[in-house]
PDB file of N, CA, C and O in Angstrom:
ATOM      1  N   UNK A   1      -6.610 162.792 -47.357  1.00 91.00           N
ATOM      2  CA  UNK A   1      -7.541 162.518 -48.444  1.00 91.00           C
ATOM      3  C   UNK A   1      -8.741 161.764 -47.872  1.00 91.00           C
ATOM      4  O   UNK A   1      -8.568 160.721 -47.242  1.00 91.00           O
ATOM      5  N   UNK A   2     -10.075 162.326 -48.105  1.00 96.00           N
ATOM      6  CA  UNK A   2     -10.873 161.205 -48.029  1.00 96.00           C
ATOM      7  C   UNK A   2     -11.109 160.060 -48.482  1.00 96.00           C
ATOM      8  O   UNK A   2     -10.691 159.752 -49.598  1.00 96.00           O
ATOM      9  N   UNK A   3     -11.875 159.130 -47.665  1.00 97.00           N
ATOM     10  CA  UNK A   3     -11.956 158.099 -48.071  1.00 97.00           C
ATOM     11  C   UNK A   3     -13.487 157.126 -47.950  1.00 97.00           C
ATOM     12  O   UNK A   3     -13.901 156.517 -46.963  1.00 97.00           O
ATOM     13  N   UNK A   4     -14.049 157.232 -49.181  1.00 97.00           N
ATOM     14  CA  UNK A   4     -15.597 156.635 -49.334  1.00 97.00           C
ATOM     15  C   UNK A   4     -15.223 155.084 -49.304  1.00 97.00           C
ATOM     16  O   UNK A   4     -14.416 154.580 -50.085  1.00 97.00           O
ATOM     17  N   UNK A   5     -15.714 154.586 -48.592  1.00 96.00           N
ATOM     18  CA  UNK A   5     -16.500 152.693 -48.504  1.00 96.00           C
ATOM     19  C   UNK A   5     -17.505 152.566 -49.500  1.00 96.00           C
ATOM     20  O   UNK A   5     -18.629 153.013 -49.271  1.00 96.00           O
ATOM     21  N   UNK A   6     -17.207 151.952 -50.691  1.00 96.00           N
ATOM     22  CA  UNK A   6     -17.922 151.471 -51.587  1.00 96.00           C
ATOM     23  C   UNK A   6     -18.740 149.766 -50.798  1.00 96.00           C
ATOM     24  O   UNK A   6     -17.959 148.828 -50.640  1.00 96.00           O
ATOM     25  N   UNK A   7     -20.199 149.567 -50.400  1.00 96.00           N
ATOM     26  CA  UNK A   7     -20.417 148.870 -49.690  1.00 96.00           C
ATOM     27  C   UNK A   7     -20.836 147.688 -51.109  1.00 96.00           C
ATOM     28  O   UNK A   7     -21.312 148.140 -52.150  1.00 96.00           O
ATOM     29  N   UNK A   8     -20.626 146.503 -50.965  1.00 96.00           N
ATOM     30  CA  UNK A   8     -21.101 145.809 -52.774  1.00 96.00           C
ATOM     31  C   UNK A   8     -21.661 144.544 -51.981  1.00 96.00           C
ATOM     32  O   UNK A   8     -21.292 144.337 -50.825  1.00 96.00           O
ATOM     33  N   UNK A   9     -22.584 143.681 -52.649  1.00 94.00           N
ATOM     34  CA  UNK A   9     -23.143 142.855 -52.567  1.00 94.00           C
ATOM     35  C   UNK A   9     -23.667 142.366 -53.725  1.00 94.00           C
ATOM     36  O   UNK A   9     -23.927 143.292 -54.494  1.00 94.00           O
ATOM     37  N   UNK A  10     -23.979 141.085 -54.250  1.00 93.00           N
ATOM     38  CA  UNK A  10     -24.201 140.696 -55.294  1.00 93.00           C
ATOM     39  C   UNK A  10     -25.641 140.322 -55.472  1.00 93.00           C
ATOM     40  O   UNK A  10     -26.243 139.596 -54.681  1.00 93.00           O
ATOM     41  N   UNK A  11     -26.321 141.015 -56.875  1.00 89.00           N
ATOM     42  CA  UNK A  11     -27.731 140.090 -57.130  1.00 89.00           C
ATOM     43  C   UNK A  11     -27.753 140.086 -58.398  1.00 89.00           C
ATOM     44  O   UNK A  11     -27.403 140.950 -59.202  1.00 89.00           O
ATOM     45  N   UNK A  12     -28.416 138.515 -58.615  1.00 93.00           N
ATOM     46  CA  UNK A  12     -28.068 137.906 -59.928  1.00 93.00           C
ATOM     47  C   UNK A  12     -26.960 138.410 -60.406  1.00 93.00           C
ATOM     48  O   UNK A  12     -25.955 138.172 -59.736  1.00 93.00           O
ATOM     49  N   UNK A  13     -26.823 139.067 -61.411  1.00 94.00           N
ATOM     50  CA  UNK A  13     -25.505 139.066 -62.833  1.00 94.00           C
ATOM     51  C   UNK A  13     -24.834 140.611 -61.982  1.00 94.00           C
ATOM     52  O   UNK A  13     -23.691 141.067 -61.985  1.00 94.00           O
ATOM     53  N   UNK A  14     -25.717 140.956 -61.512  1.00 95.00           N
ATOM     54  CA  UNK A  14     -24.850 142.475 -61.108  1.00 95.00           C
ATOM     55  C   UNK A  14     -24.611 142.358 -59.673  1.00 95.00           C
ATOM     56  O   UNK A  14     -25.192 141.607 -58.890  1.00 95.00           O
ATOM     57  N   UNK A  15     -23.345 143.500 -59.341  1.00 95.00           N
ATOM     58  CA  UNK A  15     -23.275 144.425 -57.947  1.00 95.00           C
ATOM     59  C   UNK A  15     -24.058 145.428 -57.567  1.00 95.00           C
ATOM     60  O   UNK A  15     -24.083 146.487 -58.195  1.00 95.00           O
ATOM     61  N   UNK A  16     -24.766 145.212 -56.522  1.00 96.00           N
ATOM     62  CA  UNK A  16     -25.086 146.406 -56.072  1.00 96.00           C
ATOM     63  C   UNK A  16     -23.818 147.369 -54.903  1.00 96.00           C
ATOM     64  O   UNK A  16     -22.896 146.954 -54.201  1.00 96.00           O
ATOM     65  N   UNK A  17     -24.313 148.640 -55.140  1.00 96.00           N
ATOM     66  CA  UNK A  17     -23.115 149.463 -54.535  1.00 96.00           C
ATOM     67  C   UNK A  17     -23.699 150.470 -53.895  1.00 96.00           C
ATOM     68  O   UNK A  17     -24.481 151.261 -54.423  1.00 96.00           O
ATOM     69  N   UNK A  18     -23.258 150.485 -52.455  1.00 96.00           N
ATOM     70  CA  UNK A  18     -23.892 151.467 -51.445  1.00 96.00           C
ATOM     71  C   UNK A  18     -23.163 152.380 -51.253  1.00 96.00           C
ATOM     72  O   UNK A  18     -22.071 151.831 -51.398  1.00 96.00           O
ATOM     73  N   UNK A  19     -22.846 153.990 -50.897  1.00 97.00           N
ATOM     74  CA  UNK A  19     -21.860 154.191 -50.509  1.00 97.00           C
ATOM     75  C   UNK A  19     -22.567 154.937 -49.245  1.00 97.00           C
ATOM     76  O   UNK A  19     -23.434 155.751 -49.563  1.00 97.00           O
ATOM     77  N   UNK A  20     -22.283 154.751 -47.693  1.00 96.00           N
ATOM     78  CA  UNK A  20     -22.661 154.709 -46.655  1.00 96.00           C
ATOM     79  C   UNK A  20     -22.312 156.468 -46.220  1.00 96.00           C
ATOM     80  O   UNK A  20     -21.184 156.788 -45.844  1.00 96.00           O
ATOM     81  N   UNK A  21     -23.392 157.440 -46.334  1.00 95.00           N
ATOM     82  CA  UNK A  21     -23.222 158.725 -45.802  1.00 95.00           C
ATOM     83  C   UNK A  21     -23.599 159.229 -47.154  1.00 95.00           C
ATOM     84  O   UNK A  21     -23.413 160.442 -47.058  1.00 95.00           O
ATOM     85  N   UNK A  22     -24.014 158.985 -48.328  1.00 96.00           N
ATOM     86  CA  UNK A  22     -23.651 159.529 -49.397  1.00 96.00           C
ATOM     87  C   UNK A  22     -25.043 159.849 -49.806  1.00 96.00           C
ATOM     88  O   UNK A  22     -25.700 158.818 -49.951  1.00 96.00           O
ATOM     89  N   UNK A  23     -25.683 160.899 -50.030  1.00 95.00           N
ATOM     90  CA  UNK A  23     -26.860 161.024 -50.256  1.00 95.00           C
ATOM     91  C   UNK A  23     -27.353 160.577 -52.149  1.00 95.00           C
ATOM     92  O   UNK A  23     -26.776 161.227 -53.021  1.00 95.00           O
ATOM     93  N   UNK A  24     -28.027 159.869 -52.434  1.00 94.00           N
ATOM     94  CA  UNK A  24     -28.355 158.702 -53.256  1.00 94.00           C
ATOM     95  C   UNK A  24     -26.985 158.230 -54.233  1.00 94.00           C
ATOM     96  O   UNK A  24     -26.698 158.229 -55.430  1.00 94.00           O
ATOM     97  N   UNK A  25     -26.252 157.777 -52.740  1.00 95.00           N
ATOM     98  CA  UNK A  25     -24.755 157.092 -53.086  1.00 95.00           C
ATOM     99  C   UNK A  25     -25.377 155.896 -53.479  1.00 95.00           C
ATOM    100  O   UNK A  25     -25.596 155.165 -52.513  1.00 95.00           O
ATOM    101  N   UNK A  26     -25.775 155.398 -54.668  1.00 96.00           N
ATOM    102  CA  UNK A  26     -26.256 154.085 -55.043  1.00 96.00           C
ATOM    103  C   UNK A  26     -25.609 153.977 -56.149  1.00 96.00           C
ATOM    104  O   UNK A  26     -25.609 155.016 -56.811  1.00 96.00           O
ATOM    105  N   UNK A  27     -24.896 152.847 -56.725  1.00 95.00           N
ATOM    106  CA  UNK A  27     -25.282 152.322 -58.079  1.00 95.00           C
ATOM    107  C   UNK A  27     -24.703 150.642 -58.339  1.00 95.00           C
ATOM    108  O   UNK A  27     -24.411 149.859 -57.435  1.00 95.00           O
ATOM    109  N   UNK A  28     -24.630 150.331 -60.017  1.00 95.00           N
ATOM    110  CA  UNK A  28     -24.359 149.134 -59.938  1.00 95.00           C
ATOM    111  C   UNK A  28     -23.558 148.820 -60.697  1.00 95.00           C
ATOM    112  O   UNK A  28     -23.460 149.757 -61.489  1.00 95.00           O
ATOM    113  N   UNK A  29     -22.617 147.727 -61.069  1.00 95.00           N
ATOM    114  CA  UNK A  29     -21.795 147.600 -62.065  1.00 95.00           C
ATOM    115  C   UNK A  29     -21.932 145.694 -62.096  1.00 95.00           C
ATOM    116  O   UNK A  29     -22.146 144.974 -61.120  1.00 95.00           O
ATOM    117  N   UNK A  30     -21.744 145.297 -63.423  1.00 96.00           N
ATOM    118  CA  UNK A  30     -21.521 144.204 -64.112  1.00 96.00           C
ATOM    119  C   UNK A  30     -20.552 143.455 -63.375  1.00 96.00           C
ATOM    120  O   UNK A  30     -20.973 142.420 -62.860  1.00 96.00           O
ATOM    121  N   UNK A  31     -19.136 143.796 -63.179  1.00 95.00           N
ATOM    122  CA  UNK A  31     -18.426 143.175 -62.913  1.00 95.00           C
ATOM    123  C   UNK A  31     -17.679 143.657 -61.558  1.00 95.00           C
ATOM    124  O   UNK A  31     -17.469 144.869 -61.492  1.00 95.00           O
ATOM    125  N   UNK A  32     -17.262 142.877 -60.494  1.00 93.00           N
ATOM    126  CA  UNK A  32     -16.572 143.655 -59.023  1.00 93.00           C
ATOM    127  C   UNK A  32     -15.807 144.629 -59.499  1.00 93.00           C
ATOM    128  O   UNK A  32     -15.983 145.795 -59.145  1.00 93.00           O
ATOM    129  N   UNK A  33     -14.406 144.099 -60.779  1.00 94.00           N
ATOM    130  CA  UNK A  33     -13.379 144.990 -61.058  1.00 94.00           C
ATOM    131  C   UNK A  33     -13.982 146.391 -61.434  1.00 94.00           C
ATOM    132  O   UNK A  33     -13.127 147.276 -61.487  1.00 94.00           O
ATOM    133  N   UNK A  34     -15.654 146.902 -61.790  1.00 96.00           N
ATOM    134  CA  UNK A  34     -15.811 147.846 -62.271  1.00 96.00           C
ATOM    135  C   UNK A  34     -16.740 148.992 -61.443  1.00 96.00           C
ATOM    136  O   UNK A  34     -17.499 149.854 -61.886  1.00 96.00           O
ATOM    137  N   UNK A  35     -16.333 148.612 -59.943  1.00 96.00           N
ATOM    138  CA  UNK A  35     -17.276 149.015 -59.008  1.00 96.00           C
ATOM    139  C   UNK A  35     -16.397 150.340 -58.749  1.00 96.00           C
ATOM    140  O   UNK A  35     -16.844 151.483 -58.660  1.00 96.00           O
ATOM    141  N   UNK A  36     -15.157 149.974 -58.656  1.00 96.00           N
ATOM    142  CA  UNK A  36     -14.289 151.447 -58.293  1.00 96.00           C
ATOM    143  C   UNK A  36     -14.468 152.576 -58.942  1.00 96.00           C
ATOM    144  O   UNK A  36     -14.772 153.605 -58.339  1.00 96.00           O
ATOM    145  N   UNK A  37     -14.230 152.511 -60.847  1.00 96.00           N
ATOM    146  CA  UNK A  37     -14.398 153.415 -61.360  1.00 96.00           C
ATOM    147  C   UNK A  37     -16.000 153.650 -61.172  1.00 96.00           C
ATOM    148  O   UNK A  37     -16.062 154.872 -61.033  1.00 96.00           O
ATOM    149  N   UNK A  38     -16.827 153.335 -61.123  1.00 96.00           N
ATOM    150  CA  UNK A  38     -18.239 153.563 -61.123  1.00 96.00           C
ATOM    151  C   UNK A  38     -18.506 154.539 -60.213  1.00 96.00           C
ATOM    152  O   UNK A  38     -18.956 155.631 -60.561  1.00 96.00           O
ATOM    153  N   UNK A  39     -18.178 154.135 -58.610  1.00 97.00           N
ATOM    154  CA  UNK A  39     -18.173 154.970 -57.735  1.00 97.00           C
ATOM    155  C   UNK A  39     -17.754 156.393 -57.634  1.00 97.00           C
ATOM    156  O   UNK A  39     -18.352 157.400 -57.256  1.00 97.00           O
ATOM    157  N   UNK A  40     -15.993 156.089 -58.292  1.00 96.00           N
ATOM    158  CA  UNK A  40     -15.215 157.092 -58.661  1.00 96.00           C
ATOM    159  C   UNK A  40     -16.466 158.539 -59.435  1.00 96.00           C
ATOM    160  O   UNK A  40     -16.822 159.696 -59.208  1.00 96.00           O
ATOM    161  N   UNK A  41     -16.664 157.557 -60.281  1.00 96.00           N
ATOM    162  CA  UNK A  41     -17.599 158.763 -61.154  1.00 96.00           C
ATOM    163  C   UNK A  41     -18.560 159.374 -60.727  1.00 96.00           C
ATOM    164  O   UNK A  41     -18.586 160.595 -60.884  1.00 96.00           O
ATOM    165  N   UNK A  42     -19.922 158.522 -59.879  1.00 97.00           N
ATOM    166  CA  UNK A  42     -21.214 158.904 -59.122  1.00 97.00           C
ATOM    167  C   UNK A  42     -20.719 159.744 -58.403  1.00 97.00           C
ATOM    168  O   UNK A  42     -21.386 160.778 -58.371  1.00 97.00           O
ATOM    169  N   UNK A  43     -19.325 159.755 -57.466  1.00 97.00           N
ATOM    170  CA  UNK A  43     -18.851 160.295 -56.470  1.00 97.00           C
ATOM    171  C   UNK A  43     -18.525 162.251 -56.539  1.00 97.00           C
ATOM    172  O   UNK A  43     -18.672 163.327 -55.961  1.00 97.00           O
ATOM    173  N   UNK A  44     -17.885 161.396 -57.990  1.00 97.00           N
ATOM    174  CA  UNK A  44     -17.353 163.051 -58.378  1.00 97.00           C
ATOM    175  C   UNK A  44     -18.688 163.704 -59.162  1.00 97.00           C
ATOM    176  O   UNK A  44     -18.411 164.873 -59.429  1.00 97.00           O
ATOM    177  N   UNK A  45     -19.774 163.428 -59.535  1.00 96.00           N
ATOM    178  CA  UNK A  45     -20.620 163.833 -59.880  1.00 96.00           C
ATOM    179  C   UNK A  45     -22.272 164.288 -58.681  1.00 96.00           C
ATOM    180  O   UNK A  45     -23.239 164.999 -58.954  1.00 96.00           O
ATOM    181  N   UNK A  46     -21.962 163.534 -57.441  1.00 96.00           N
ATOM    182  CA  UNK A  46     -22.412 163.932 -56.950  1.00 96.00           C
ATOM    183  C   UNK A  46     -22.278 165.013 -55.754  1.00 96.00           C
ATOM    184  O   UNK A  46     -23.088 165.681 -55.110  1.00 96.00           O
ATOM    185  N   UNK A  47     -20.648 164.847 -55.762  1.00 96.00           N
ATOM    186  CA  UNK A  47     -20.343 166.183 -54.713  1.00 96.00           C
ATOM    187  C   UNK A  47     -19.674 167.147 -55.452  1.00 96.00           C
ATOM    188  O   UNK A  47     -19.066 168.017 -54.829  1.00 96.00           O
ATOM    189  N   UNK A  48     -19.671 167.158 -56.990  1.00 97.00           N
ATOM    190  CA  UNK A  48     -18.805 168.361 -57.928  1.00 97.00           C
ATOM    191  C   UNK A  48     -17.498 168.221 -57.282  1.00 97.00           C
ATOM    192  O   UNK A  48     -17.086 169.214 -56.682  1.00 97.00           O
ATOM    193  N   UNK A  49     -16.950 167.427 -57.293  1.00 97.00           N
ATOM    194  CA  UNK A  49     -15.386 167.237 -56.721  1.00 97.00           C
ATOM    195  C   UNK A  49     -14.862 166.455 -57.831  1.00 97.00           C
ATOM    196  O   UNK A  49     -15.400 165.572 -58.499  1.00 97.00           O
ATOM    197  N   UNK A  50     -13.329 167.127 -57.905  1.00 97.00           N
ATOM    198  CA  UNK A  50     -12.492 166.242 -59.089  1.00 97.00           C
ATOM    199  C   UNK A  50     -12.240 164.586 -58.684  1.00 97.00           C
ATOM    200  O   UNK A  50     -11.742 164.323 -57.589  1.00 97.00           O
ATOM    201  N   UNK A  51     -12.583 163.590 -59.554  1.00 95.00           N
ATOM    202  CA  UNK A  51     -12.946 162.117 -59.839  1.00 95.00           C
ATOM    203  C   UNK A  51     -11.144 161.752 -58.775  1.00 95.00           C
ATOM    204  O   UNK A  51     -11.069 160.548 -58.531  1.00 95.00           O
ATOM    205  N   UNK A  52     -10.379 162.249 -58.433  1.00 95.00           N
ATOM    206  CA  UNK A  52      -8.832 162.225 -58.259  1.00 95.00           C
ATOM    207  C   UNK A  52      -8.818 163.004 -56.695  1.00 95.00           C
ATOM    208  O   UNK A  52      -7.784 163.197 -56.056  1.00 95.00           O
ATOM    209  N   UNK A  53     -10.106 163.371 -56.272  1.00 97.00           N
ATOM    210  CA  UNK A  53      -9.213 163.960 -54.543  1.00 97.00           C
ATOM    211  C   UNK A  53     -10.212 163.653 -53.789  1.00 97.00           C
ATOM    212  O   UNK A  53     -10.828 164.451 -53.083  1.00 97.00           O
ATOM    213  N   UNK A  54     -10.465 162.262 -53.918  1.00 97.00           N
ATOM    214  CA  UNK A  54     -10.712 161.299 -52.563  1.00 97.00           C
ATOM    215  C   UNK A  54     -10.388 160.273 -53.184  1.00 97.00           C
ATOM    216  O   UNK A  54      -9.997 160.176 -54.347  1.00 97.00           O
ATOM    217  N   UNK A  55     -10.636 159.032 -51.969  1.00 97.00           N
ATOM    218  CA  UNK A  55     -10.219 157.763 -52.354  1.00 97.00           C
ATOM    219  C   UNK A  55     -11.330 156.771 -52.431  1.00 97.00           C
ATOM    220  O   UNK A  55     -12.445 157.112 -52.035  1.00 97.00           O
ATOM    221  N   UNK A  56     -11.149 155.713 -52.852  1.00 97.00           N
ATOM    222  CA  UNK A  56     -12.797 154.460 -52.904  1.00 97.00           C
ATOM    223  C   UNK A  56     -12.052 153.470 -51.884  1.00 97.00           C
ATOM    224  O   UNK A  56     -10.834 153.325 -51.991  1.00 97.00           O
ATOM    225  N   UNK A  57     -12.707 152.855 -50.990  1.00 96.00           N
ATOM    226  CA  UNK A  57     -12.230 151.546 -50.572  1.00 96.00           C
ATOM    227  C   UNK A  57     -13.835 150.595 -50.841  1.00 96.00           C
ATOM    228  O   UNK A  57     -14.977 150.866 -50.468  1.00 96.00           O
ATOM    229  N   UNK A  58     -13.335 149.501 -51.588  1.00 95.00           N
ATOM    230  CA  UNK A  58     -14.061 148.539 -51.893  1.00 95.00           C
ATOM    231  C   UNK A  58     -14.559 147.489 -50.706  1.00 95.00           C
ATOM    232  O   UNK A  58     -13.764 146.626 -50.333  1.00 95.00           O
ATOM    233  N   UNK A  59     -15.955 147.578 -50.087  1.00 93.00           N
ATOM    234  CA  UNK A  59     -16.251 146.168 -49.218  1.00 93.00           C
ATOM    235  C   UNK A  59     -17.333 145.516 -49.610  1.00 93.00           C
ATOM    236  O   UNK A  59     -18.415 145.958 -49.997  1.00 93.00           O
ATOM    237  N   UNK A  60     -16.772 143.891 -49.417  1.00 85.00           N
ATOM    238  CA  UNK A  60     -17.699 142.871 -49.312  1.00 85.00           C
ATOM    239  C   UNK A  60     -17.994 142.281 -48.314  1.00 85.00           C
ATOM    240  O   UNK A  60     -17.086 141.705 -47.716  1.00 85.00           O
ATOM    241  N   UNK A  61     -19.527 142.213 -47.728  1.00 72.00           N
ATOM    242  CA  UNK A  61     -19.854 140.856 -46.801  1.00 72.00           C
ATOM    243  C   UNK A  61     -19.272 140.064 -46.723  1.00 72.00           C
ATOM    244  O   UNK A  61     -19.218 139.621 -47.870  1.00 72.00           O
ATOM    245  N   UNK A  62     -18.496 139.245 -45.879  1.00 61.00           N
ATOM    246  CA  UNK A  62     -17.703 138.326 -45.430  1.00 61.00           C
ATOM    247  C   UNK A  62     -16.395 138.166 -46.134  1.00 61.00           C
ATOM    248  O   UNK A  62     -15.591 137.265 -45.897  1.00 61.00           O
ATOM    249  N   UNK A  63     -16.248 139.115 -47.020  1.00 58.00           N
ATOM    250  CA  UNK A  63     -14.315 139.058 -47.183  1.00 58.00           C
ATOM    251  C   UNK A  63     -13.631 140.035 -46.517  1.00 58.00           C
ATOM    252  O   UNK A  63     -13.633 141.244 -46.752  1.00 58.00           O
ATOM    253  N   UNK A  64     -13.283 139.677 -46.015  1.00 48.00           N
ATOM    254  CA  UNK A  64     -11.352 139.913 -45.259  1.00 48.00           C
ATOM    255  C   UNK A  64     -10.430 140.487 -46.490  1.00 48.00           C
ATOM    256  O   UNK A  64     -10.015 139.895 -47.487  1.00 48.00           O
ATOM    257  N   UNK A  65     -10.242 141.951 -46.038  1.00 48.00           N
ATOM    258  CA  UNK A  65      -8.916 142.926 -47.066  1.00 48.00           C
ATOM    259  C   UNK A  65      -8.075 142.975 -46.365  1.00 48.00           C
ATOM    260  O   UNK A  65      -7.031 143.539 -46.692  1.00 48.00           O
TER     261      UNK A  65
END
């Protein structure tokens, strides 16, 4: 299964979200917990692939998973 790096960083009240290889893999969400499904969705909407056959891994600047 693939697997996209959701890249996140914070400004003011929101996340920003990179996804690295992804042609205008951008977006943002309110809260960290809501960065996965977000991605999930841009993801499957930008390569016409079902939201369920790849995977998200979530990163932040200086945290350790």
């Amino acid at each position: 299964m693939k697997v996209y790096e959701a890249r996140v960083r914070r400004s003011g009240d929101w996340w920003f979200v990179e996804v690295p290889g992804v042609d205008m893999g951008y977006t943002q969400a309110r809260k960290l917990a809501d960065v996965e499904p977000m991605v999930r969705d841009m993801l499957s909407l930008l390569l016409d692939v079902p939201a369920d056959s790849f995977a998200v891994s979530v990163s932040e600047p200086g945290r350790v998973t």
